[in-house]
Tab-separated table of C-alpha atoms in Angstrom:
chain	number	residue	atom	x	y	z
U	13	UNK	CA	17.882	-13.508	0.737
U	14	UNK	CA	19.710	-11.293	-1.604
U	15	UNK	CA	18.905	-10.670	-5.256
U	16	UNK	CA	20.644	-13.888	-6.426
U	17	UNK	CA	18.885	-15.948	-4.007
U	18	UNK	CA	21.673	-16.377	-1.461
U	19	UNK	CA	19.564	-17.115	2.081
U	20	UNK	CA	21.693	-14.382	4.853
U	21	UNK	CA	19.038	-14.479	7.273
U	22	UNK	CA	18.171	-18.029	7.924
U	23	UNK	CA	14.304	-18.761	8.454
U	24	UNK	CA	13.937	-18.752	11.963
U	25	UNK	CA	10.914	-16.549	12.603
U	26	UNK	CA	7.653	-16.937	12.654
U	27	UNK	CA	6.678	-14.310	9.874
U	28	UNK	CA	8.860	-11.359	8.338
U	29	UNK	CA	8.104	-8.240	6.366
U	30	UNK	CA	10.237	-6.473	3.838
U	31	UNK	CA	13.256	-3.977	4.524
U	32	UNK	CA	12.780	-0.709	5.260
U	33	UNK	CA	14.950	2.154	6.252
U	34	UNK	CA	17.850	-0.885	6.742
U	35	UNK	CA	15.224	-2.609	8.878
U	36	UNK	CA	13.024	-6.154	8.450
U	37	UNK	CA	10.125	-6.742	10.785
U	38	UNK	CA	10.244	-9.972	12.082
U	39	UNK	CA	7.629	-11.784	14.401
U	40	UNK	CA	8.543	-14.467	17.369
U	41	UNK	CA	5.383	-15.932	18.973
U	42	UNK	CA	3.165	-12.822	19.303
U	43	UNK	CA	5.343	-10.218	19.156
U	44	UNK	CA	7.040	-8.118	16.155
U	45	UNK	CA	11.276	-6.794	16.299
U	46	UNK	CA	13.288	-6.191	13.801
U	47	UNK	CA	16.773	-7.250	12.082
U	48	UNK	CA	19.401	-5.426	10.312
U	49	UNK	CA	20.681	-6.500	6.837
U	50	UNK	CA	23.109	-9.019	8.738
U	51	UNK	CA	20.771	-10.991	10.443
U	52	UNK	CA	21.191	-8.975	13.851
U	53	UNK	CA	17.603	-9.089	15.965
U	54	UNK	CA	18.633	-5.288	16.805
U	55	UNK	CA	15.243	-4.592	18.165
U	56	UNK	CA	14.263	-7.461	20.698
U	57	UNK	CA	10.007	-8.602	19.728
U	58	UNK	CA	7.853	-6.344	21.763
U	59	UNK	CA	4.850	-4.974	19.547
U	60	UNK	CA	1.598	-6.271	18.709
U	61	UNK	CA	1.714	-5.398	15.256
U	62	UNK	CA	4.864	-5.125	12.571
U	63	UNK	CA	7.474	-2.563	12.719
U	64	UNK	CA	7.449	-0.530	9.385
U	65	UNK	CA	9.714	2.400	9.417
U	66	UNK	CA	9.246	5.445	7.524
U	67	UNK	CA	11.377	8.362	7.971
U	68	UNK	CA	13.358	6.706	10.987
U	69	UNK	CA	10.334	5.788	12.852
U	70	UNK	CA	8.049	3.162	13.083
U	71	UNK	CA	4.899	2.856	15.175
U	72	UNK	CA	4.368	0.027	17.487
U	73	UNK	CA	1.185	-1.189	19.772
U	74	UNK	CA	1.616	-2.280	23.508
U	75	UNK	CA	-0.891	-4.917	25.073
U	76	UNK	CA	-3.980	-2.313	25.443
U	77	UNK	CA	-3.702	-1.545	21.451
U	78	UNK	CA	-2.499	2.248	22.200
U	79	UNK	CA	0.019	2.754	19.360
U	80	UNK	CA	2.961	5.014	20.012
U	81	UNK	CA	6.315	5.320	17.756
U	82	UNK	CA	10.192	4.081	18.129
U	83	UNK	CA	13.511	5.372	16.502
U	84	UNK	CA	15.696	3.080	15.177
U	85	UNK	CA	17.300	2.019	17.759
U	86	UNK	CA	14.553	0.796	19.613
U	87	UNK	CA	14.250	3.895	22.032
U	88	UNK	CA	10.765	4.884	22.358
U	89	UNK	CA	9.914	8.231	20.932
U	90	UNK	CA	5.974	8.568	21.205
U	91	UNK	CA	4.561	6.720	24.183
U	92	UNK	CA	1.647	4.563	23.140
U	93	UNK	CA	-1.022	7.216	23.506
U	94	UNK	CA	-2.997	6.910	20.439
U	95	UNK	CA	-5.475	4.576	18.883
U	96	UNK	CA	-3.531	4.773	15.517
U	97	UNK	CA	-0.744	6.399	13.815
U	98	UNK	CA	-0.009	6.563	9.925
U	99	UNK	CA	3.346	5.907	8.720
U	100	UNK	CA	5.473	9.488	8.288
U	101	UNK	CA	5.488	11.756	5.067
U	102	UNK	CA	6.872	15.024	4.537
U	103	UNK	CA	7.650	15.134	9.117
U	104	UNK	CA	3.829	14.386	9.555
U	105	UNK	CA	1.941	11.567	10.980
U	106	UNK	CA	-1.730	11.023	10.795
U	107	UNK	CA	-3.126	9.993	14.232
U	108	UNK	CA	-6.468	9.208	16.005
U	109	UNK	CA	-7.972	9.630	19.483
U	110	UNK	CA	-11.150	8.321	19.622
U	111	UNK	CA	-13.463	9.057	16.699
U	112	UNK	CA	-11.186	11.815	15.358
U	113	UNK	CA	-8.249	12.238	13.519
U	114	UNK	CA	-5.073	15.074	13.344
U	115	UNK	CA	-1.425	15.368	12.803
U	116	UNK	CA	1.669	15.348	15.207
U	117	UNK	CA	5.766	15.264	13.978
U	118	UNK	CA	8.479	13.067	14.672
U	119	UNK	CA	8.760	14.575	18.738
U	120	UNK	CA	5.565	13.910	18.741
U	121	UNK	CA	3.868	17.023	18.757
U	122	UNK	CA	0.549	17.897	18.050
U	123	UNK	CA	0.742	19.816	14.621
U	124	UNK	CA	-2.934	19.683	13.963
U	125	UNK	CA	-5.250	18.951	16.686
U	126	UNK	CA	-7.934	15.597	16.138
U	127	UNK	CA	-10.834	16.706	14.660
U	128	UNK	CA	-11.082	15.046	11.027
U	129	UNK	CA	-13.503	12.680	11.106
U	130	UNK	CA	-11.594	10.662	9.081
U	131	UNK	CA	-7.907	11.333	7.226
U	132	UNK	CA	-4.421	9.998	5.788
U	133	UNK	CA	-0.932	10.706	5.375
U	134	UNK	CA	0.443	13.421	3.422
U	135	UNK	CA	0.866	12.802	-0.139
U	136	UNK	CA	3.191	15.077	-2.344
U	137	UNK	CA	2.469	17.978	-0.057
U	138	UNK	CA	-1.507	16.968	0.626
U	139	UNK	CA	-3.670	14.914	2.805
U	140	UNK	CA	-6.959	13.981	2.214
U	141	UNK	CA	-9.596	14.680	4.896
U	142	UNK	CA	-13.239	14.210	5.422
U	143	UNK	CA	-15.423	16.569	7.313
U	144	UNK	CA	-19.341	16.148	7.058
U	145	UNK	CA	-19.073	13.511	5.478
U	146	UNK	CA	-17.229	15.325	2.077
U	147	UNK	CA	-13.749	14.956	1.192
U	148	UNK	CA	-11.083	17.721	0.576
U	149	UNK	CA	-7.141	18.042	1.028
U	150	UNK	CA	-5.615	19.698	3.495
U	151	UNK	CA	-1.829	21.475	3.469
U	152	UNK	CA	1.391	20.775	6.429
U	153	UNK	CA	0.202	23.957	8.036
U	154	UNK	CA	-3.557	22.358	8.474
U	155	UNK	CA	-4.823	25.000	6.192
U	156	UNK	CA	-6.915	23.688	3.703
U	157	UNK	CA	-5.624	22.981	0.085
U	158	UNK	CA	-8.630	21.701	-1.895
U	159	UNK	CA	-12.496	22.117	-0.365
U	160	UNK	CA	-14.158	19.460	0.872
U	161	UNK	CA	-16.401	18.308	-1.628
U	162	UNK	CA	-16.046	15.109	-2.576
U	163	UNK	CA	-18.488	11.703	-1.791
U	164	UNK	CA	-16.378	8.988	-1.708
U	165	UNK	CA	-19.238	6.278	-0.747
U	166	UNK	CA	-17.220	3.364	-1.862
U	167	UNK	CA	-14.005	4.123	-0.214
U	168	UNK	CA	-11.906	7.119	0.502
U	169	UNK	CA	-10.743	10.236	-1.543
U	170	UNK	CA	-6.880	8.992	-2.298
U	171	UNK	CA	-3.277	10.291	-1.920
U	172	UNK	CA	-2.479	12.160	-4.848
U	173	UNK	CA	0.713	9.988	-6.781
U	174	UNK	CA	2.299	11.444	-9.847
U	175	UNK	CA	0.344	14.684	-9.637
U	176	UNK	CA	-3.361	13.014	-9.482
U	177	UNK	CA	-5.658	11.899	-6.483
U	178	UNK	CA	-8.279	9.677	-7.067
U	179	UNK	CA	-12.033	11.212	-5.758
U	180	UNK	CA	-15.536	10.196	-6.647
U	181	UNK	CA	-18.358	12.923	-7.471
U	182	UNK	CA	-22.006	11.363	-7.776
U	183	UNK	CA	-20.489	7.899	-7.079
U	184	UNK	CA	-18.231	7.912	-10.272
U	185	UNK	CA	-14.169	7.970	-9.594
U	186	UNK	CA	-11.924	10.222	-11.909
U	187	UNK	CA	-8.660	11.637	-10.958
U	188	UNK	CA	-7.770	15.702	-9.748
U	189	UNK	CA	-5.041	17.979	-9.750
U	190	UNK	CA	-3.829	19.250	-7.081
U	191	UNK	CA	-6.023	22.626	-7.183
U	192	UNK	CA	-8.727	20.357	-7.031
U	193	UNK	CA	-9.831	20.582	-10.814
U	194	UNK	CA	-10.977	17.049	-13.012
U	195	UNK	CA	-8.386	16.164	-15.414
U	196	UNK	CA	-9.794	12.493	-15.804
U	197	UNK	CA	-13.716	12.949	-15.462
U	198	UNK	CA	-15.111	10.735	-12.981
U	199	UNK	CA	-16.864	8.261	-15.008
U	200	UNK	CA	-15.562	4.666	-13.670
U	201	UNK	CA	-16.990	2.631	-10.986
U	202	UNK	CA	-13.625	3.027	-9.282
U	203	UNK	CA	-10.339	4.578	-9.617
U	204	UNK	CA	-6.692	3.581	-8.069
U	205	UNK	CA	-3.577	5.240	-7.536
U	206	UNK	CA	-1.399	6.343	-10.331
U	207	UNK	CA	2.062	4.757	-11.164
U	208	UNK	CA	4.708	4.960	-13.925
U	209	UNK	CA	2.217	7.271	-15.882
U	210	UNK	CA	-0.854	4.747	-15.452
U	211	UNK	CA	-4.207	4.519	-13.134
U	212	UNK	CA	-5.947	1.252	-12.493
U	213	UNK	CA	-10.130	1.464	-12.949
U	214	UNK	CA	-12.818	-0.709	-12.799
U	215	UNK	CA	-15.483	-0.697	-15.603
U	216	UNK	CA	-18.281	-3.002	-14.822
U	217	UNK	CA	-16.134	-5.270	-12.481
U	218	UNK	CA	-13.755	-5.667	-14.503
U	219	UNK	CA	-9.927	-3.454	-14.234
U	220	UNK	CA	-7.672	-2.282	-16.325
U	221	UNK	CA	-5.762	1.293	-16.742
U	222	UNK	CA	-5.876	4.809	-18.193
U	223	UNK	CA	-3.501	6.987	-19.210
U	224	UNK	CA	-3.073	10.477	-17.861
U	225	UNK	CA	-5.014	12.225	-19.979
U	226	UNK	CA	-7.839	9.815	-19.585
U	227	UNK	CA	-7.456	7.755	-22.516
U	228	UNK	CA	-8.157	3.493	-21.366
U	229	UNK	CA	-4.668	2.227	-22.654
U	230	UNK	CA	-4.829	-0.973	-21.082
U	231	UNK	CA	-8.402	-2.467	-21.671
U	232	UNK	CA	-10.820	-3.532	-18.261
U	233	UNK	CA	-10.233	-7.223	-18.869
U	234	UNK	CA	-8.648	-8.058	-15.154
U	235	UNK	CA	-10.500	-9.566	-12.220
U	236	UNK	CA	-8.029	-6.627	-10.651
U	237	UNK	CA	-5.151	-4.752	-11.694
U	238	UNK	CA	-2.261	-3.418	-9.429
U	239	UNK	CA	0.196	-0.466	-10.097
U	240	UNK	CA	2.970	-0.590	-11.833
U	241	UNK	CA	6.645	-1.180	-9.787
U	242	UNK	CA	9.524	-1.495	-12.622
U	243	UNK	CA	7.599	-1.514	-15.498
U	244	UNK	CA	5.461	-4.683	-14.726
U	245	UNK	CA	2.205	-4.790	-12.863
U	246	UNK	CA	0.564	-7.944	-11.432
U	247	UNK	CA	-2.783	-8.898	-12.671
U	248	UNK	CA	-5.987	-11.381	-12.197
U	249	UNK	CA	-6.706	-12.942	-15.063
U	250	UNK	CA	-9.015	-15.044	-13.549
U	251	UNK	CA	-13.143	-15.010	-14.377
U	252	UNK	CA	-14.494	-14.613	-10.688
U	253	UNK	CA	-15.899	-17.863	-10.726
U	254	UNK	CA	-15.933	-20.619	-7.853
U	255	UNK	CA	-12.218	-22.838	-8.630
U	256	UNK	CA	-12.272	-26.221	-8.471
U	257	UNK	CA	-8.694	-26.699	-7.685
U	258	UNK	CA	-5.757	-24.812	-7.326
U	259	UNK	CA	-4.590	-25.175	-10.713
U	260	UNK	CA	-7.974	-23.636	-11.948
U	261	UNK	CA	-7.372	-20.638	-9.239
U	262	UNK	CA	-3.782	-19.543	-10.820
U	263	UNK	CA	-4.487	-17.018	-12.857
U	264	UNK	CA	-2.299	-14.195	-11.830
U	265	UNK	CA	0.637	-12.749	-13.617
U	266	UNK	CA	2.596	-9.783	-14.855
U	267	UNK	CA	1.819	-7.445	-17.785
U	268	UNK	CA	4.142	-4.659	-19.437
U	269	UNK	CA	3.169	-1.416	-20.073
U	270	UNK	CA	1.775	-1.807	-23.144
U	271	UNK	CA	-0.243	-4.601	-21.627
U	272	UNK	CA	1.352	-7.795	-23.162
U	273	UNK	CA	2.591	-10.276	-21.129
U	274	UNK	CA	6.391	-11.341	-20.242
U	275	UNK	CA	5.550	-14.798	-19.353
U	276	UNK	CA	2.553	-17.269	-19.138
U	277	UNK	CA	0.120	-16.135	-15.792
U	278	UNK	CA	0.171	-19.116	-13.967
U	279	UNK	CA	0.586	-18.155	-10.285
U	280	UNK	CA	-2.111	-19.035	-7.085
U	281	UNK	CA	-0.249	-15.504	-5.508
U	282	UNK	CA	1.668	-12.459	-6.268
U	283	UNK	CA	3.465	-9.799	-4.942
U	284	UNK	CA	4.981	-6.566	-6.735
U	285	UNK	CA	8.660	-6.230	-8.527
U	286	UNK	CA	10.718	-4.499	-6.186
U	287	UNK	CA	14.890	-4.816	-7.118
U	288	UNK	CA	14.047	-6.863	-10.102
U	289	UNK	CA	11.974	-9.494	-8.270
U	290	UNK	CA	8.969	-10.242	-7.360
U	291	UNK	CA	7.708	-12.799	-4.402
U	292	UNK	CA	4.847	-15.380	-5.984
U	293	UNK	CA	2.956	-18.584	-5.202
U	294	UNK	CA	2.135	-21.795	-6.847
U	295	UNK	CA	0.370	-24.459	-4.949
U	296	UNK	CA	3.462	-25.732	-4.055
U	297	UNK	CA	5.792	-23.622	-3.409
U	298	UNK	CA	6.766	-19.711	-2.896
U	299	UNK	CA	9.582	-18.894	-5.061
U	300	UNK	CA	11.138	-15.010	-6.270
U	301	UNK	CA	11.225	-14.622	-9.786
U	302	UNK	CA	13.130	-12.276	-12.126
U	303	UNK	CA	11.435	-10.225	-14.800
U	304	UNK	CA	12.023	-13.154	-17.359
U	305	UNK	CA	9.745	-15.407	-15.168
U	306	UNK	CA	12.649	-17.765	-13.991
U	307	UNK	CA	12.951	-18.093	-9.973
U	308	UNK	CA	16.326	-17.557	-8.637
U	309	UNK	CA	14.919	-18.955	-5.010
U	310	UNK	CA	12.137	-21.104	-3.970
U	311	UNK	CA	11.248	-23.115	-1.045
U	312	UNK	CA	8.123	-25.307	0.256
U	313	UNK	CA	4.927	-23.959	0.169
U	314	UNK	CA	3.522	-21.669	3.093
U	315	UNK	CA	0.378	-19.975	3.858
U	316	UNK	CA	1.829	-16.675	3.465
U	317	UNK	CA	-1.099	-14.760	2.712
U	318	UNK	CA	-1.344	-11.213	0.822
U	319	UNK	CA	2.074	-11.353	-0.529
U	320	UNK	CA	2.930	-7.186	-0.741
U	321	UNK	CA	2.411	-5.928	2.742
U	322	UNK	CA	3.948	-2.459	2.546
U	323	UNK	CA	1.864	-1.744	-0.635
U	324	UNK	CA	0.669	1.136	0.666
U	325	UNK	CA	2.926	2.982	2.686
U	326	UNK	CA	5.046	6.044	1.066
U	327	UNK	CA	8.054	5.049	-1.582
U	328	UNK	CA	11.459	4.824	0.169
U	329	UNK	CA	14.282	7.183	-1.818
């Protein structure tokens, strides 16, 4: 559909993810292809799993679960050699063979041979990797950027967005520059990535956001919070109790910046604000809403499931 909820690609597949690089993923049966912005099936279903593309390429999975990466066009450009590949950031891939990890380019290429025991993307220049069982960041050239030294028991050491990474020392999450030092001390029970100027954390189960000097501008009272897209952010509001109904379960909604809310939470599902609207679910029906709260499409309720599936791959231009 467009942004004023004209349908140009009539529902005919089985599931679909969001554009990228003038691409949609679209499964039939089994198997993922993709369509243009006309409709077009320009890349007939052949992977196991979706086809995101980032930076022209997008990796794909044959029948033995070897990944291996296509162009645009559909021409194969990385045979399906490795066990998994990372979407592309800055010409770099993360892969793994085995129980290790390293980095090739878009031919390919081994830039950085497997050895990580465990690492991402790049991330505004870095890429976080672990080595005996500490986390540290890493430069293009494999050389390393910031020492590995962080624990991260609960999770992973995270891409740095907006300047910060989020790392844990003594099983408390703050946020780092990018030589490493603590601007935000690590004294939550769990950090997230920074957007539009503000990082989600969880205080005693409970989320909310800081500022980037640290300060707790938007106060812990979320079941969870997500980041910021367009200057709205979808939230839980819900207690973490058993529902008994539907009804009872929609809780979720949208807050502003300075944490007020546009319009009454009242949604079973939601997704993020991307081109002024964002995909959500009631218990009968999905609909796409505008930023007042009003849908400009809905149909007949699906199963859809977790309702932002590219949430974490890199930020198109």
């Amino acid at each position: 559909m467009t942004r004023t909820g004209e349908v140009t690609v009539a529902a005919q597949y089985d599931h679909a993810y969001p554009f990228r690089n003038g691409l949609g993923s679209v499964r039939q049966g089994e198997k993922w292809g993709a369509v243009n912005v006309r409709g077009e099936l320009t890349i007939a279903p052949f992977s196991s799993t979706p086809l995101e593309f980032t930076e022209g390429l997008a990796e794909f999975s044959d029948k033995r679960a070897h990944f291996g990466l296509i162009d645009t066009t559909g021409a194969i450009v990385v045979p399906p050699i490795w066990d998994s590949i990372s979407p592309f950031s800055g010409g770099l891939a993360c892969v793994r063979k085995g129980e290790v990890y390293g980095y090739i380019d878009k031919r390919g290429c081994i830039v950085i041979p497997p050895f990580f025991e465990e690492a991402r993307g790049f991330s505004e220049g870095l890429a976080a990797v672990r080595l005996n069982d500490r986390w540290g960041y890493i430069k293009p050239d494999g050389k390393t950027g910031i020492d590995n030294q962080f624990i991260c028991n609960r999770g992973m050491a995270g891409p740095f967005r907006e300047g910060l990474a989020r790392v844990a020392r003594q099983e408390r999450w703050g946020y780092i520059n990018q030589e490493g030092e603590f601007v935000i001390e690590p004294t939550f029970d769990m950090a997230l990535e920074f957007s539009e100027g503000y990082g989600t954390v969880e205080i005693n189960k409970r989320q909310g956001y800081v500022s980037r000097v640290g300060e707790l501008v938007i106060p812990a009272n979320f079941l969870w919070a997500q980041r910021f897209s367009e200057g709205l952010a979808a939230v839980d509001t819900g207690n973490g109790q058993a529902h008994k109904s539907i009804e009872d379960a929609s809780r979720k909604g949208f807050i502003q910046h300075d944490g007020s809310f546009p319009f009454q939470p009242r949604f079973f599902g939601v997704g993020r604000f991307q081109h002024g609207l964002a995909l959500v679910e009631t218990e009968k029906e999905l609909a796409y809403i505008d930023k007042a709260g009003d849908a400009v499409w809905s149909g007949g309720y699906v199963d859809i499931g977790f309702l932002d599936p590219s949430h974490l791959l890199p930020l198109e231009d």
